[in-house]
């Protein structure tokens, strides 16, 4: 075998590989067209720290409605500090970030954006690599290290499960009770106004510290609150653009 | 060597294989327990979701980097005389990548869905890119290793046509070297970038990790190849090595380590200038905290400084003991670097509370199950290489060097 011949053959093969790669890239473009167009509704949650007493009812109602095991909290309430004499709490659901690190890093597109802004989890697709857990700046994700068996201690006192229990080996998180929103909308109800169409944590809050609604509707409770009051979001410096807003606790004059 | 003469050689060989088989059996039992009970058997947590298995995964891919770098040297740079060493490296590469796959199968929560990344593409995800590259490169390595498997005497006696076809695949070596180089440059660096792109973890969030990953992988991959060749030639007389080739490679590894030390130094220094929550704590975990012994002794002193001195000094490099020691230390330093990189980002938990710079520390020590299954994966790698040396003659410089020389002589003549 002479050398020039070998080289030409290699060259041809290389070009074939090149053509294959380019046409492959075109195919990929169609196969992975995943850009989500923003829909008419953009759900946001507003949590008033001045009203939150840290009772933790939201966590329990969430566990019952979403059948979350007792050692996992999709909505965690922590003591954040003090304003004057008053303790201040932070309730942390999933932030449903508009630029969510978890959506970017998931190798199988198990975390995706819905048109209404909710960051969805596909529990049938998740492979349990836990990259999203490592990437989430809010520790909002939990892994199912073991099978959750037996009755849920939060049921029926705090509500009845409305979504299937997640299997062992997948990561789970809060999805703004998307099932309640979807069912409510199909019945002509307004999420954030009608309790049947509103996330469980909002309904259970005894002090009305949590408000839910459509950011695109200027008349919604959340739009009004965010218009009237100063608000902040968690770790804004990371530019994840969370859809959970907090109204800071104001010291009593 | 002296001890070896007292026993018949086969006894030692069988004892070695026996020990490895026991370790593999224990690993299989541990893996079955993990598959039936779940990852609750590990000491991993939502705070530290990646641990020992990820380190094994990263390290076994890193030691496989000898395959792409030496194949590129032989078939693309035209350094044909290194071909027998590239052959050993390719075989080690195949073993390394299968070890990585085994540890990943343990590590993911749903091993039954391992194929999802191939079907559901998220092109934004570095882990997706790594998965695709590793899958494709494993195929490349398998084809590259076909001529090696064709050397299995039993196979060539029973299926001579098949083995001659397998040997024929050697024709594709140059193009496979190109593909291998591309895929490896991508995923060896992306493994570092998997950490580097996470802005939630300030200690990792920098571009340098991907550069450091690929340089340390090339150094460790070549080191393991040379080390494995040398130790095989000491343990069995069947293996013939060309020490001049290995000496040249060891010298080259010394210079790669200098480059690595240079990047490492500026990478670390740049992190000391301002206080950045999480990043500063991560660095002090390495320099003064729980990882400081690993960092100063394992990574810097034994993993870099000592091997640089031993490999660049002609006298020590010429002595098999010191050269082998230096090469083993390079591999150890690379493993320590992978372990430290993973943990220095994970052991620190940044608070999401507003205006709160508080940093919480967490801890991780692998559980018995993690260790036993990890040992099983390691034992599998050693067993595969031992069998390769004995039955496939993966370390054999004489025959092929001879062959390559003949070719070298023959080719210019044919070209004219």
XYZ file of C-alpha atoms in Angstrom, chain A residues 1-4 6 9-10 13-14 17 24 28-29 31-35 49 71-72 76 78-81 90 92 99 101-109 111 122-139 141-147 167-170 232-235 238-240, chain B residues 33-51 53-54 80 106-111 113-118 120-129 131 171-172 174-175 178-179 193-202 204 277 346 349-354 356 411-412 414-415:
150
model
C 0.000 0.000 0.000
C 1.529 3.281 -1.043
C 1.295 6.348 1.090
C -0.432 8.839 -1.225
C -3.830 5.978 1.872
C -8.630 7.646 1.140
C -8.248 9.233 4.544
C -13.224 9.598 4.747
C -12.569 12.791 6.637
C -17.257 12.540 8.390
C -26.157 15.795 11.802
C -30.059 18.095 15.946
C -31.457 21.584 15.432
C -34.638 17.323 17.173
C -33.874 19.602 20.078
C -35.982 22.643 19.245
C -36.832 23.255 22.858
C -37.166 27.021 23.108
C -42.207 38.231 55.337
C -37.792 13.999 55.256
C -38.186 16.101 52.085
C -38.830 24.832 53.395
C -36.260 28.749 57.860
C -35.605 31.434 60.430
C -33.833 34.204 58.524
C -33.112 36.685 61.298
C -38.148 32.716 54.743
C -38.560 28.687 50.056
C -33.075 31.272 33.604
C -29.535 26.414 36.067
C -31.283 23.059 36.542
C -32.886 23.235 33.091
C -29.531 24.029 31.506
C -27.597 21.208 33.141
C -30.075 18.315 32.910
C -28.567 15.850 30.401
C -31.926 14.374 29.367
C -34.292 17.387 29.371
C -36.390 19.672 33.653
C -40.489 14.763 34.101
C -40.166 11.963 36.633
C -40.432 9.353 33.894
C -37.362 10.735 32.162
C -35.053 11.696 35.080
C -32.036 9.369 35.331
C -31.073 10.502 38.837
C -27.629 11.958 38.054
C -28.257 14.780 40.576
C -26.496 17.418 38.451
C -29.554 19.702 38.877
C -29.273 19.332 42.637
C -25.649 20.442 42.516
C -26.532 23.323 40.171
C -29.545 24.752 42.062
C -28.563 27.898 44.004
C -31.571 27.507 46.316
C -31.231 23.854 47.426
C -34.252 19.952 44.834
C -34.274 16.654 46.715
C -33.239 13.194 45.631
C -35.219 10.057 46.456
C -32.456 8.071 48.145
C -34.928 5.292 49.018
C -38.443 4.198 48.124
C -40.176 6.505 42.402
C -36.830 5.879 44.069
C -33.823 7.312 42.259
C -35.224 10.529 40.792
C -36.770 41.336 46.470
C -35.859 37.940 45.128
C -33.305 35.438 46.451
C -29.733 35.554 45.152
C -26.942 35.159 39.993
C -29.423 36.445 37.380
C -31.631 33.364 37.552
C -27.325 -4.335 47.228
C -27.246 -0.796 45.816
C -29.515 -1.772 42.940
C -32.023 -3.452 45.252
C -32.003 -1.043 48.225
C -31.108 2.198 46.500
C -28.534 4.908 47.050
C -29.625 5.200 50.679
C -26.770 2.730 51.332
C -24.251 5.416 50.433
C -23.149 8.320 52.595
C -24.163 10.718 49.834
C -26.774 13.344 50.685
C -28.694 16.191 49.084
C -25.855 18.430 50.259
C -23.067 16.196 48.877
C -24.749 14.285 46.046
C -21.482 13.265 44.340
C -18.671 11.412 46.074
C -17.980 6.957 42.600
C -17.720 10.242 40.727
C 5.582 5.981 14.490
C -23.890 2.614 40.263
C -24.097 6.343 40.762
C -27.216 7.291 38.823
C -30.491 6.765 40.602
C -32.143 5.062 37.632
C -29.561 2.825 35.914
C -32.666 4.740 32.110
C -28.957 5.158 31.322
C -29.789 5.374 27.594
C -32.023 8.432 28.002
C -29.177 10.859 27.282
C -28.705 9.276 23.859
C -33.413 12.874 24.792
C -30.886 15.540 23.936
C -30.284 18.636 25.981
C -27.556 20.322 24.025
C -27.143 22.951 26.765
C -25.966 20.317 29.206
C -22.279 19.549 29.525
C -23.184 16.256 31.101
C -25.151 15.394 27.972
C -22.167 16.305 25.809
C -22.255 11.255 27.844
C -6.083 0.390 8.495
C -8.506 2.837 10.049
C -5.287 7.270 11.478
C -8.910 8.315 11.065
C -8.548 11.996 14.498
C -12.012 11.153 15.815
C -16.425 22.313 32.837
C -19.296 20.296 34.367
C -18.094 21.857 37.610
C -16.881 25.113 36.078
C -20.217 26.312 34.677
C -22.146 26.204 37.959
C -22.556 29.759 39.177
C -24.298 28.493 42.265
C -20.919 27.135 43.437
C -18.420 30.031 43.475
C -16.002 25.915 40.890
C -18.305 33.949 49.744
C -19.703 20.408 47.599
C -23.159 25.256 51.303
C -23.952 28.867 50.516
C -26.973 30.345 52.211
C -29.733 31.696 49.985
C -30.913 34.019 52.730
C -30.681 37.659 51.643
C -26.394 36.610 54.596
C 7.017 2.899 2.797
C 9.423 5.458 1.355
C 6.762 2.396 -2.205
C 6.146 6.107 -2.305
